[in-house]
């Protein structure tokens, strides 16, 4: 039986989970796949803190280059976009396959990394970079190879999904739920990467690149987080038959081939499958022209789920090495299956609009006149009283309109003396 040495760089939560999985289930992998994976090196600056897993003597090291030089398969779990990039490029330069979970690095430098891999014929696998233990990367690279991907929707950040779920269930405000999420370990001390939408955007860029054959990076991705979603919005959405989710949206126009890539809070129908994805769970819905609609669901983060995805990649890479089939599946296919990206201002969506206005005659007429002038039609309208009898809350649902027209109309409405607060806009996807 072929024996291959695995070197893990980064012994944090995920690195410890990968090491534990290899040590505990190595015999299962050997019987199932016919290859013996030996944990040869685990590199980290801190090798004294107890991670809850017993590493064999002589395996731990503070020198990452020892892992790169001595091992057959390199697993990068350092994170970030600086030293991790150096380690990956050094391994690829030596022709050694790399497994990583580093979504931020791939979103920013994926093209450079894949070019380095192609030069030496080395593999780069990155299942754990999107959706934790959900096998969405493998599905896009292999399972859906015979499909044109028409659209993808994703709930890709457990922190945001937990916060929105808790707000919906308990009626607590955003700030209260965020503090609780931090206490429970679901949110970082500095949660901006999650709640501002950029973690989801990194993953969205990777999914779009795999589906359409061009490594987009972060520049084309429109990003908006959940910090402005209020309990008022969640209650109003529920009364209209919708839930609020931070949604990754990737859509291609069937006729023009133009592509949308965006991340923002979105109203989705309460009876859709994605609406039922709650707490820290993730899900991705993929619509292919032959396969139709498919849904991938599971834990999007955490030690065990992410380790499962990393080890799955290690096994794939090991089989490629033992069978002499390097780059059997390209890191991504340079098919370029689209014509151009749609600027956000030209995207057409339905919208939820919420206003606080003076409760007196003529105000509604002024607002609807501005919307009509912008060629925005209203599909439904609700007026609710506020605690102050002099004011009212208006909630409107629009038909499809261009983003630029909606934003211009909102700017005009906010100039009205009888509109007393900033107008809330949340886009709608009738999935």
Coordinates of C-alpha atoms in Angstrom, one line a residue:
X1 CA 0.0 0.0 0.0
X2 CA 1.3 3.4 -1.0
X3 CA 2.3 5.6 2.0
X4 CA 2.2 9.4 1.7
X5 CA 3.3 12.0 4.3
X6 CA 0.9 14.8 5.2
X7 CA 2.2 18.1 6.5
X8 CA -0.2 20.5 8.2
X9 CA 0.8 24.2 8.5
X10 CA -1.4 25.9 11.1
X11 CA -2.5 24.1 14.3
X12 CA -5.5 26.1 15.2
X13 CA -9.1 24.8 15.5
X14 CA -9.3 23.4 12.0
X15 CA -5.7 22.2 11.9
X16 CA -6.3 20.2 15.2
X17 CA -9.5 18.8 13.7
X18 CA -7.7 17.6 10.6
X19 CA -4.8 16.0 12.6
X20 CA -7.3 14.2 14.8
X21 CA -9.3 12.9 11.8
X22 CA -6.2 11.6 10.1
X23 CA -5.0 9.9 13.3
X24 CA -8.4 8.4 14.3
X25 CA -9.7 7.5 10.8
X26 CA -6.5 6.8 9.0
X27 CA -7.2 3.0 9.0
X28 CA -10.7 3.7 7.5
X29 CA -9.2 5.7 4.7
X30 CA -6.6 3.1 4.0
X31 CA -9.1 0.3 3.8
X32 CA -11.5 2.3 1.7
X33 CA -9.1 4.1 -0.7
X34 CA -5.9 1.9 -0.6
X35 CA -3.6 4.7 0.5
X36 CA -1.9 5.2 3.9
X37 CA -1.8 8.8 5.0
X38 CA 0.9 9.5 7.6
X39 CA 0.8 12.6 9.6
X40 CA 4.4 13.5 9.3
X41 CA 4.6 17.2 10.3
X42 CA 2.3 19.7 12.1
X43 CA 3.8 23.2 12.0
X44 CA 2.7 26.2 14.1
X45 CA 4.4 29.0 16.0
X46 CA 2.7 27.7 19.2
X47 CA 3.2 24.0 19.7
X48 CA 2.7 23.9 23.5
X49 CA -0.9 24.8 23.9
X50 CA -3.2 21.8 24.3
X51 CA -5.5 21.5 21.3
X52 CA -7.3 18.4 22.6
X53 CA -5.5 16.0 20.3
X54 CA -2.3 13.9 21.0
X55 CA 0.2 14.4 18.3
X56 CA 2.9 11.6 17.9
X57 CA 6.3 12.5 19.2
X58 CA 8.6 14.3 16.7
X59 CA 5.7 15.5 14.5
X60 CA 5.2 19.0 15.9
X61 CA 7.5 21.8 14.7
X62 CA 7.7 25.6 14.6
X63 CA 9.3 25.5 11.2
X64 CA 6.8 25.4 8.3
X65 CA 9.5 24.8 5.8
X66 CA 10.2 21.4 7.4
X67 CA 6.6 20.4 6.5
X68 CA 7.0 21.7 2.9
X69 CA 10.3 20.0 2.4
X70 CA 9.6 16.6 4.1
X71 CA 5.9 15.9 3.2
X72 CA 4.2 14.7 0.0
X73 CA 0.9 16.7 0.6
X74 CA 0.9 20.2 2.1
X75 CA -2.2 21.4 4.1
X76 CA -2.3 25.2 4.6
X77 CA -4.6 26.2 7.5
X78 CA -2.8 29.4 8.7
X79 CA -5.4 31.7 7.2
X80 CA -4.9 35.3 6.0
X81 CA -3.4 36.5 2.8
X82 CA 0.2 37.1 3.6
X83 CA 2.4 34.2 5.0
X84 CA -0.2 31.6 3.9
X85 CA 0.3 32.7 0.3
X86 CA 4.1 32.4 0.7
X87 CA 3.8 28.8 2.1
X88 CA 1.4 27.8 -0.7
X89 CA 3.5 29.2 -3.5
X90 CA 6.6 27.6 -2.0
X91 CA 4.9 24.2 -2.0
X92 CA 3.6 24.6 -5.5
X93 CA 7.0 25.7 -6.7
X94 CA 8.3 22.3 -5.6
X95 CA 5.5 20.5 -7.4
X96 CA 3.8 19.5 -4.2
X97 CA 0.0 19.4 -4.0
X98 CA -1.8 21.8 -1.7
X99 CA -5.0 21.6 0.3
X100 CA -6.3 24.8 1.8
X101 CA -9.4 26.2 3.5
X102 CA -8.3 29.8 2.9
X103 CA -11.3 31.5 1.1
X104 CA -9.9 35.1 1.6
X105 CA -6.6 34.1 0.0
X106 CA -8.2 32.3 -3.0
X107 CA -10.7 35.2 -3.6
X108 CA -7.8 37.7 -3.7
X109 CA -4.9 35.7 -5.2
X110 CA -6.6 32.6 -6.8
X111 CA -5.4 33.3 -10.3
X112 CA -1.8 33.7 -9.2
X113 CA -2.0 30.5 -7.1
X114 CA -3.6 28.4 -9.9
X115 CA -1.0 29.7 -12.4
X116 CA 1.8 28.5 -10.1
X117 CA 0.1 25.1 -9.8
X118 CA -0.3 24.8 -13.5
X119 CA 3.4 25.6 -14.1
X120 CA 4.5 22.6 -12.0
X121 CA 1.5 20.3 -12.5
X122 CA 0.6 20.4 -8.9
X123 CA -2.9 20.1 -7.5
X124 CA -4.7 22.7 -5.5
X125 CA -7.8 21.6 -3.6
X126 CA -10.0 23.9 -1.5
X127 CA -13.3 22.2 -0.6
X128 CA -13.3 23.6 2.9
X129 CA -13.1 27.2 1.6
X130 CA -16.8 27.4 1.0
X131 CA -19.6 25.9 3.1
X132 CA -17.5 23.9 5.6
X133 CA -18.4 20.3 5.3
X134 CA -20.8 20.8 2.4
X135 CA -19.3 19.3 -0.8
X136 CA -20.2 22.2 -3.1
X137 CA -16.7 22.8 -4.6
X138 CA -16.4 19.1 -5.8
X139 CA -19.9 19.3 -7.2
X140 CA -19.1 22.3 -9.3
X141 CA -15.8 21.0 -10.4
X142 CA -17.0 17.5 -11.2
X143 CA -20.6 16.6 -10.6
X144 CA -22.1 19.5 -12.6
X145 CA -19.5 19.4 -15.4
X146 CA -22.2 18.7 -18.0
X147 CA -24.4 21.6 -16.9
X148 CA -24.6 25.3 -17.7
X149 CA -25.2 26.9 -14.3
X150 CA -28.1 29.2 -14.5
X151 CA -28.1 30.6 -11.0
X152 CA -26.9 29.9 -7.4
X153 CA -28.2 31.2 -4.1
X154 CA -26.2 30.7 -0.9
X155 CA -26.5 31.2 2.8
X156 CA -22.8 31.0 3.4
X157 CA -22.1 32.6 6.8
X158 CA -23.2 30.9 10.0
X159 CA -22.7 34.0 12.2
X160 CA -25.1 36.1 10.1
X161 CA -27.6 33.3 9.8
X162 CA -27.6 32.7 13.5
X163 CA -28.1 36.4 14.3
X164 CA -31.0 36.7 11.8
X165 CA -32.6 33.5 13.1
X166 CA -32.4 34.6 16.7
X167 CA -33.9 38.0 15.9
X168 CA -36.7 36.3 14.1
X169 CA -37.4 33.9 16.9
X170 CA -37.0 36.1 20.0
X171 CA -37.7 39.6 18.8
X172 CA -34.3 40.8 20.2
X173 CA -32.5 43.6 18.4
X174 CA -29.3 43.1 16.3
X175 CA -26.9 44.4 18.9
X176 CA -28.3 42.2 21.7
X177 CA -28.1 39.1 19.5
X178 CA -24.6 39.9 18.3
X179 CA -23.3 40.1 21.9
X180 CA -24.8 36.8 22.7
X181 CA -23.3 35.2 19.5
X182 CA -19.9 36.4 20.6
X183 CA -20.4 34.9 24.1
X184 CA -21.4 31.6 22.4
X185 CA -18.4 31.6 20.1
X186 CA -20.5 32.0 16.9
X187 CA -19.1 35.5 16.3
X188 CA -15.6 36.9 16.6
X189 CA -14.6 39.6 19.0
X190 CA -14.3 41.8 15.9
X191 CA -17.2 40.4 13.8
X192 CA -16.9 42.8 10.9
X193 CA -15.7 40.2 8.4
X194 CA -18.9 38.3 8.9
X195 CA -21.6 40.9 9.6
X196 CA -20.4 43.3 6.9
X197 CA -20.7 40.5 4.3
X198 CA -17.1 40.0 3.2
X199 CA -16.8 36.4 4.4
X200 CA -19.8 35.6 2.3
X201 CA -18.4 37.6 -0.6
X202 CA -15.1 35.7 -0.6
X203 CA -17.0 32.4 -0.9
X204 CA -19.3 33.9 -3.5
X205 CA -16.4 34.9 -5.7
X206 CA -15.0 31.4 -5.5
X207 CA -18.4 29.8 -6.5
X208 CA -18.9 32.2 -9.4
X209 CA -15.4 31.6 -10.7
X210 CA -15.9 27.8 -10.6
X211 CA -19.3 28.0 -12.3
X212 CA -18.3 30.4 -15.1
X213 CA -14.6 29.7 -15.8
X214 CA -13.1 33.1 -14.9
X215 CA -11.4 33.9 -11.7
X216 CA -13.2 37.1 -10.8
X217 CA -11.6 38.1 -7.5
X218 CA -13.4 40.5 -5.2
X219 CA -13.8 43.6 -7.3
X220 CA -17.0 42.6 -9.2
X221 CA -18.8 41.4 -6.1
X222 CA -21.3 43.8 -4.6
X223 CA -21.3 43.5 -0.8
X224 CA -23.7 44.7 1.8
X225 CA -23.9 43.3 5.3
X226 CA -26.7 42.8 7.9
X227 CA -25.9 45.6 10.4
X228 CA -28.8 47.7 9.2
X229 CA -31.4 45.0 9.4
X230 CA -33.8 45.8 12.2
X231 CA -36.6 44.0 14.0
X232 CA -39.1 46.2 12.2
X233 CA -37.9 44.8 8.9
X234 CA -38.0 41.2 10.1
X235 CA -41.5 41.7 11.5
X236 CA -42.7 43.4 8.3
X237 CA -41.2 40.8 6.1
X238 CA -42.9 38.0 8.1
X239 CA -46.3 39.7 7.8
X240 CA -45.7 39.7 4.0
X241 CA -44.7 36.0 3.8
X242 CA -40.9 36.5 3.7
X243 CA -37.8 36.0 5.7
X244 CA -34.6 38.1 5.7
X245 CA -31.4 36.2 4.9
X246 CA -27.9 37.4 4.0
X247 CA -27.9 35.8 0.5
X248 CA -25.1 35.2 -2.0
X249 CA -26.7 35.6 -5.5
X250 CA -25.0 34.5 -8.7
X251 CA -27.3 34.7 -11.8
X252 CA -26.8 34.5 -15.5
X253 CA -29.2 35.9 -18.1
X254 CA -30.0 33.0 -20.5
X255 CA -30.2 35.2 -23.5
X256 CA -27.3 37.7 -23.1
X257 CA -25.0 35.6 -20.9
X258 CA -24.5 38.6 -18.6
X259 CA -23.7 37.7 -15.0
X260 CA -24.7 39.1 -11.6
X261 CA -22.5 38.5 -8.5
X262 CA -23.8 40.1 -5.3
X263 CA -24.2 39.6 -1.6
X264 CA -26.8 41.5 0.5
X265 CA -29.7 41.0 2.9
X266 CA -32.6 39.6 0.9
X267 CA -36.2 38.9 1.4
X268 CA -37.0 35.3 0.3
X269 CA -40.4 33.5 0.4
X270 CA -41.0 31.9 3.8
X271 CA -42.0 28.6 2.1
X272 CA -38.8 28.3 0.1
X273 CA -36.2 25.7 1.2
X274 CA -33.5 28.3 1.8
X275 CA -35.9 30.1 4.2
X276 CA -35.9 27.1 6.5
X277 CA -32.0 27.1 6.9
X278 CA -31.6 28.4 10.4
X279 CA -29.0 29.0 13.1
X280 CA -25.4 28.4 12.1
X281 CA -26.2 26.1 9.2
X282 CA -25.3 26.9 5.5
X283 CA -27.0 26.0 2.3
X284 CA -26.3 26.5 -1.4
X285 CA -29.0 26.1 -4.1
X286 CA -27.6 25.4 -7.6
X287 CA -29.8 25.5 -10.7
X288 CA -28.2 23.7 -13.7
X289 CA -29.8 23.5 -17.2
X290 CA -29.9 19.6 -17.1
X291 CA -29.8 18.7 -13.4
X292 CA -32.4 21.3 -12.4
X293 CA -32.5 22.6 -8.9
X294 CA -30.3 21.0 -6.2
X295 CA -29.8 22.0 -2.6
X296 CA -26.7 21.4 -0.5
X297 CA -27.1 21.8 3.3
X298 CA -25.0 21.3 6.4
X299 CA -22.7 22.9 8.9
X300 CA -20.8 25.7 7.3
X301 CA -18.0 26.0 9.8
X302 CA -16.6 24.4 12.9
X303 CA -13.7 22.0 13.7
X304 CA -15.3 18.7 12.6
X305 CA -17.2 19.8 9.6
X306 CA -14.3 21.8 8.1
X307 CA -11.8 19.0 8.9
X308 CA -14.1 16.5 7.1
X309 CA -13.8 18.6 3.9
X310 CA -10.0 19.1 4.3
X311 CA -9.4 15.4 4.8
X312 CA -11.7 14.6 1.8
X313 CA -9.4 16.8 -0.3
X314 CA -6.3 15.1 1.1
X315 CA -7.6 11.8 0.0
X316 CA -8.4 13.1 -3.5
X317 CA -4.9 14.5 -3.8
X318 CA -3.4 11.2 -2.5
X319 CA -5.2 9.2 -5.1
X320 CA -4.1 11.5 -7.8
X321 CA -0.5 11.0 -6.7
X322 CA -0.7 7.2 -6.4
X323 CA -2.3 6.9 -9.8
X324 CA 0.0 9.4 -11.5
X325 CA -2.9 11.6 -12.4
X326 CA -1.9 15.1 -11.3
X327 CA -4.4 17.8 -12.2
X328 CA -6.9 15.1 -13.1
X329 CA -9.5 17.8 -12.3
X330 CA -8.2 21.4 -13.0
X331 CA -8.2 23.8 -10.1
X332 CA -10.8 25.6 -12.2
X333 CA -11.9 25.4 -15.8
X334 CA -11.0 28.5 -17.8
X335 CA -14.2 28.2 -19.9
X336 CA -15.2 31.9 -19.6
X337 CA -18.9 31.0 -19.9
X338 CA -20.3 34.6 -19.8
X339 CA -20.2 37.8 -21.8
X340 CA -19.9 40.5 -19.2
X341 CA -20.7 41.4 -15.6
X342 CA -23.8 43.5 -14.9
X343 CA -23.1 46.7 -13.0
X344 CA -25.1 46.8 -9.7
X345 CA -26.9 50.0 -10.9
X346 CA -28.3 48.1 -13.8
X347 CA -29.5 45.0 -11.9
X348 CA -33.3 44.7 -11.8
X349 CA -35.0 43.4 -8.6
X350 CA -38.1 43.7 -6.6
X351 CA -37.7 45.7 -3.5
X352 CA -39.1 46.2 0.0
X353 CA -39.2 49.8 1.1
X354 CA -39.9 51.1 4.6
X355 CA -40.6 54.7 5.4
X356 CA -41.5 56.7 8.6
X357 CA -43.6 59.6 7.5
X358 CA -45.8 62.3 9.0
X359 CA -49.4 60.9 9.3
X360 CA -51.3 63.5 7.3
X361 CA -53.0 63.8 4.0
X362 CA -51.0 64.0 0.8
X363 CA -47.8 62.3 2.0
X364 CA -48.5 59.0 0.3
X365 CA -49.4 60.7 -2.9
X366 CA -46.1 62.6 -3.0
X367 CA -44.2 59.3 -2.5
X368 CA -46.1 57.3 -5.1
X369 CA -45.7 60.2 -7.6
X370 CA -41.9 60.1 -7.2
X371 CA -41.9 56.3 -7.7
X372 CA -44.2 56.5 -10.7
X373 CA -42.0 59.2 -12.3
X374 CA -39.0 56.8 -11.9
X375 CA -41.1 54.0 -13.6
X376 CA -41.4 52.0 -10.3
X377 CA -44.7 50.3 -9.7
X378 CA -46.0 49.2 -6.3
X379 CA -47.2 45.6 -5.8
X380 CA -48.4 46.0 -2.2
X381 CA -48.6 48.6 0.5
X382 CA -49.1 48.5 4.3
X383 CA -49.5 51.4 6.6
X384 CA -48.9 50.9 10.3
X385 CA -49.4 53.2 13.2
X386 CA -46.4 54.1 15.4
X387 CA -46.2 54.9 19.1
X388 CA -46.3 58.6 18.2
X389 CA -49.8 59.2 16.7
X390 CA -48.4 62.0 14.5
X391 CA -46.3 59.5 12.5
X392 CA -46.9 56.3 10.5
X393 CA -44.8 53.5 9.0
X394 CA -45.3 52.8 5.3
X395 CA -44.1 49.5 3.9
X396 CA -44.1 49.0 0.1
X397 CA -43.2 46.1 -2.1
X398 CA -42.3 47.1 -5.7
X399 CA -42.4 45.3 -8.9
X400 CA -39.0 44.8 -10.7
X401 CA -37.1 48.0 -11.3
X402 CA -33.5 49.0 -12.0
X403 CA -31.3 49.5 -9.0
X404 CA -30.3 53.0 -10.2
X405 CA -33.9 54.1 -10.6
X406 CA -34.8 52.8 -7.1
X407 CA -31.8 54.6 -5.5
X408 CA -32.6 57.8 -7.3
X409 CA -36.2 57.7 -6.3
X410 CA -35.3 57.0 -2.6
X411 CA -32.9 60.1 -2.7
X412 CA -35.8 62.3 -4.0
X413 CA -38.3 60.9 -1.4
X414 CA -35.8 61.5 1.4
X415 CA -35.9 65.2 0.5
X416 CA -39.5 65.5 1.4
X417 CA -40.2 67.3 4.7
X418 CA -42.8 64.7 5.7
X419 CA -40.3 61.8 5.5
X420 CA -38.7 61.7 9.0
X421 CA -36.1 59.0 8.7
X422 CA -33.8 57.2 6.3
X423 CA -35.7 54.9 4.0
X424 CA -34.9 51.2 4.4
X425 CA -34.5 49.2 1.2
X426 CA -34.1 45.4 1.0
X427 CA -34.0 43.6 -2.2
X428 CA -36.3 40.6 -2.9
X429 CA -35.6 37.3 -4.6
X430 CA -38.8 35.2 -5.3
X431 CA -37.0 31.9 -5.2

